[in-house]
CSV table of C-alpha atoms in Angstrom, one decimal:
chain,number,residue,atom,x,y,z
A,268,MET,CA,0.0,0.0,0.0
A,269,ARG,CA,1.2,3.4,-0.8
A,270,LEU,CA,-0.6,6.4,0.6
A,271,THR,CA,0.7,9.5,-1.2
A,272,THR,CA,0.8,13.1,0.0
A,273,LYS,CA,-2.6,13.6,-1.6
A,274,GLY,CA,-4.3,11.5,1.0
A,275,ARG,CA,-2.1,12.6,3.9
A,276,TYR,CA,-2.6,16.3,3.0
A,277,ALA,CA,-6.4,15.8,2.6
A,278,VAL,CA,-6.7,14.3,6.0
A,279,THR,CA,-4.5,16.9,7.6
A,280,ALA,CA,-6.5,19.8,6.0
A,281,MET,CA,-9.8,18.3,7.0
A,282,LEU,CA,-8.6,17.9,10.6
A,283,ASP,CA,-7.5,21.5,10.5
A,284,LEU,CA,-11.0,22.5,9.4
A,285,THR,CA,-12.4,20.4,12.2
A,286,LEU,CA,-10.2,22.1,14.8
A,287,HIS,CA,-10.8,25.6,13.6
A,288,GLN,CA,-14.3,25.7,12.1
A,289,GLN,CA,-16.1,26.8,15.2
A,290,GLU,CA,-14.4,30.2,14.8
A,291,ARG,CA,-15.7,30.9,11.2
A,292,ALA,CA,-15.4,29.5,7.7
A,293,ILE,CA,-11.8,28.7,7.1
A,294,THR,CA,-9.8,30.0,4.2
A,295,LEU,CA,-7.5,27.7,2.4
A,296,ALA,CA,-4.7,30.3,2.9
A,297,ASP,CA,-5.1,29.8,6.6
A,298,VAL,CA,-4.9,26.0,6.3
A,299,ALA,CA,-1.9,26.4,4.0
A,300,GLU,CA,-0.1,28.6,6.4
A,301,ARG,CA,-0.8,26.5,9.5
A,302,GLN,CA,0.0,23.1,7.9
A,303,GLY,CA,2.7,24.1,5.4
A,304,ILE,CA,0.8,22.8,2.4
A,305,SER,CA,0.8,24.6,-0.9
A,306,LEU,CA,-2.3,26.7,-1.5
A,307,SER,CA,-2.7,25.6,-5.1
A,308,TYR,CA,-2.4,21.9,-3.9
A,309,LEU,CA,-5.1,22.6,-1.3
A,310,GLU,CA,-7.3,24.1,-4.0
A,311,GLN,CA,-7.1,20.9,-6.0
A,312,LEU,CA,-7.9,18.7,-3.0
A,313,PHE,CA,-10.8,20.9,-1.8
A,314,SER,CA,-12.3,20.8,-5.3
A,315,ARG,CA,-12.5,17.0,-5.0
A,316,LEU,CA,-13.6,17.2,-1.3
A,317,ARG,CA,-16.4,19.6,-2.3
A,318,ARG,CA,-17.6,17.3,-5.2
A,319,ARG,CA,-17.9,14.4,-2.7
A,320,ASN,CA,-19.9,16.7,-0.3
A,321,LEU,CA,-17.3,16.5,2.5
A,322,VAL,CA,-16.9,20.3,2.6
A,323,SER,CA,-19.0,23.3,1.6
A,324,SER,CA,-17.8,26.6,0.5
A,325,VAL,CA,-18.9,30.0,1.9
A,326,ARG,CA,-18.6,32.9,-0.5
A,327,GLY,CA,-18.0,36.6,0.3
A,328,PRO,CA,-16.4,38.4,3.2
A,329,GLY,CA,-15.6,35.9,5.9
A,330,GLY,CA,-15.8,33.1,3.3
A,331,GLY,CA,-13.9,29.9,3.2
A,332,TYR,CA,-14.7,26.3,3.8
A,333,ARG,CA,-16.7,24.3,6.4
A,334,LEU,CA,-17.3,20.6,6.9
A,335,ALA,CA,-20.4,19.6,5.1
A,336,ARG,CA,-21.4,17.2,7.9
A,337,GLY,CA,-20.4,16.8,11.5
A,338,ALA,CA,-16.8,15.7,12.1
A,339,SER,CA,-18.1,12.5,13.8
A,340,ASP,CA,-19.8,11.6,10.5
A,341,ILE,CA,-16.8,11.9,8.2
A,342,SER,CA,-14.3,9.0,8.3
A,343,VAL,CA,-10.7,9.1,7.3
A,344,ALA,CA,-11.3,6.5,4.7
A,345,GLU,CA,-14.0,8.8,3.1
A,346,VAL,CA,-11.5,11.7,2.9
A,347,ILE,CA,-8.8,9.5,1.4
A,348,ALA,CA,-11.3,8.1,-1.2
A,349,ALA,CA,-12.6,11.6,-2.0
A,350,VAL,CA,-9.1,12.6,-3.3
A,351,ASP,CA,-8.8,9.4,-5.4
A,352,GLU,CA,-6.4,7.7,-3.1
A,353,ASN,CA,-6.3,3.9,-3.1
A,354,VAL,CA,-5.6,1.8,0.0
A,355,ASP,CA,-5.2,-1.3,-2.1
A,356,THR,CA,-2.2,-3.4,-1.3
A,357,THR,CA,-2.6,-5.9,-4.1
A,358,ARG,CA,-0.2,-5.7,-7.0
A,359,CYS,CA,-3.1,-5.8,-9.5
A,360,GLY,CA,-5.2,-3.1,-8.0
A,361,GLY,CA,-7.9,-5.7,-7.1
A,362,ALA,CA,-8.3,-6.8,-10.7
A,363,HIS,CA,-7.3,-10.4,-9.9
A,364,ASN,CA,-4.8,-10.4,-12.8
A,365,CYS,CA,-1.6,-10.3,-10.9
A,366,HIS,CA,0.0,-13.3,-12.5
A,367,ASP,CA,-0.7,-14.6,-16.0
A,368,ASN,CA,-4.1,-12.9,-16.0
A,369,GLY,CA,-5.1,-14.6,-12.8
A,370,PRO,CA,-4.6,-14.0,-9.1
A,371,CYS,CA,-1.1,-14.5,-7.8
A,372,LEU,CA,-0.4,-17.0,-5.0
A,373,THR,CA,-0.7,-14.3,-2.3
A,374,HIS,CA,-3.5,-12.2,-3.8
A,375,ASN,CA,-6.0,-13.2,-1.0
A,376,LEU,CA,-3.4,-12.2,1.7
A,377,TRP,CA,-3.0,-8.7,0.2
A,378,GLN,CA,-6.7,-8.3,-0.5
A,379,ASP,CA,-7.5,-9.1,3.1
A,380,LEU,CA,-4.9,-6.6,4.2
A,381,SER,CA,-6.5,-3.9,2.0
A,382,ASP,CA,-9.9,-4.7,3.4
A,383,ARG,CA,-8.6,-4.4,7.0
A,384,ILE,CA,-6.8,-1.1,6.3
A,385,TYR,CA,-10.0,0.3,4.8
A,386,ARG,CA,-12.1,-0.9,7.8
A,387,TYR,CA,-9.6,0.6,10.2
A,388,LEU,CA,-9.6,4.0,8.5
A,389,ASP,CA,-13.4,3.9,8.0
A,390,GLY,CA,-13.7,3.4,11.8
A,391,ILE,CA,-11.9,6.6,12.6
A,392,SER,CA,-13.7,9.9,12.2
A,393,LEU,CA,-12.3,13.4,12.1
A,394,GLN,CA,-13.9,13.9,15.5
A,395,ASP,CA,-11.9,11.0,16.8
A,396,LEU,CA,-8.7,12.6,15.5
A,397,ALA,CA,-9.6,15.9,17.1
A,398,ASP,CA,-10.4,14.3,20.4
A,399,GLN,CA,-7.1,12.4,20.4
A,400,ARG,CA,-5.3,15.6,19.6
A,401,ASP,CA,-7.0,17.4,22.5
A,402,ALA,CA,-6.2,14.5,24.9
A,403,VAL,CA,-2.5,14.7,23.9
A,404,ARG,CA,-2.4,18.5,24.3
A,405,CYS,CA,-3.8,18.3,27.9
A,406,HIS,CA,-0.9,17.2,30.1
A,407,PRO,CA,-1.8,14.4,32.7
A,408,LEU,CA,-1.2,16.8,35.6
A,409,ASP,CA,-3.5,19.3,34.0
A,410,LYS,CA,-6.2,16.6,33.6
A,411,ARG,CA,-5.9,15.8,37.4
A,412,ALA,CA,-6.1,19.5,38.2
A,413,LEU,CA,-9.2,19.9,36.1
A,414,GLN,CA,-10.9,16.9,37.7
A,415,ASN,CA,-10.0,18.1,41.2
A,416,ASN,CA,-11.4,21.6,40.4
A,417,ALA,CA,-14.6,20.2,38.9
A,418,ALA,CA,-15.5,18.1,41.9
A,419,PRO,CA,-18.3,19.6,44.1
């Protein structure tokens, strides 16, 4: 399996939107600056994400992009698929013609791995990633202090 920068950048940009969208619609220039991704590359990715109804655009002053659905309803697999990434680990791209126009000896192994990778990525939402990021940012001592202060 080879996940290119297209899929990685799409997931990163969508997570950036998830983390910042409560403020306002997010411009691609803001995402580009925060994440170190080329603005023209983001424009290409967001064109595909918009076609797949994962983001919506807001025009005019204060315009930019928002998630088209809730972050908990958008899976990582969906984002990757929207930018035409393939998580297939077979040599034949799933066509079953790896060896002499038939499946190779290990085709089923690689097909099973592809299926497992897809299921794994499909089980992770943008909200899951945002929650993980927040948990990492909050130091364990801070968590205890917050819990102690929250107790009646």
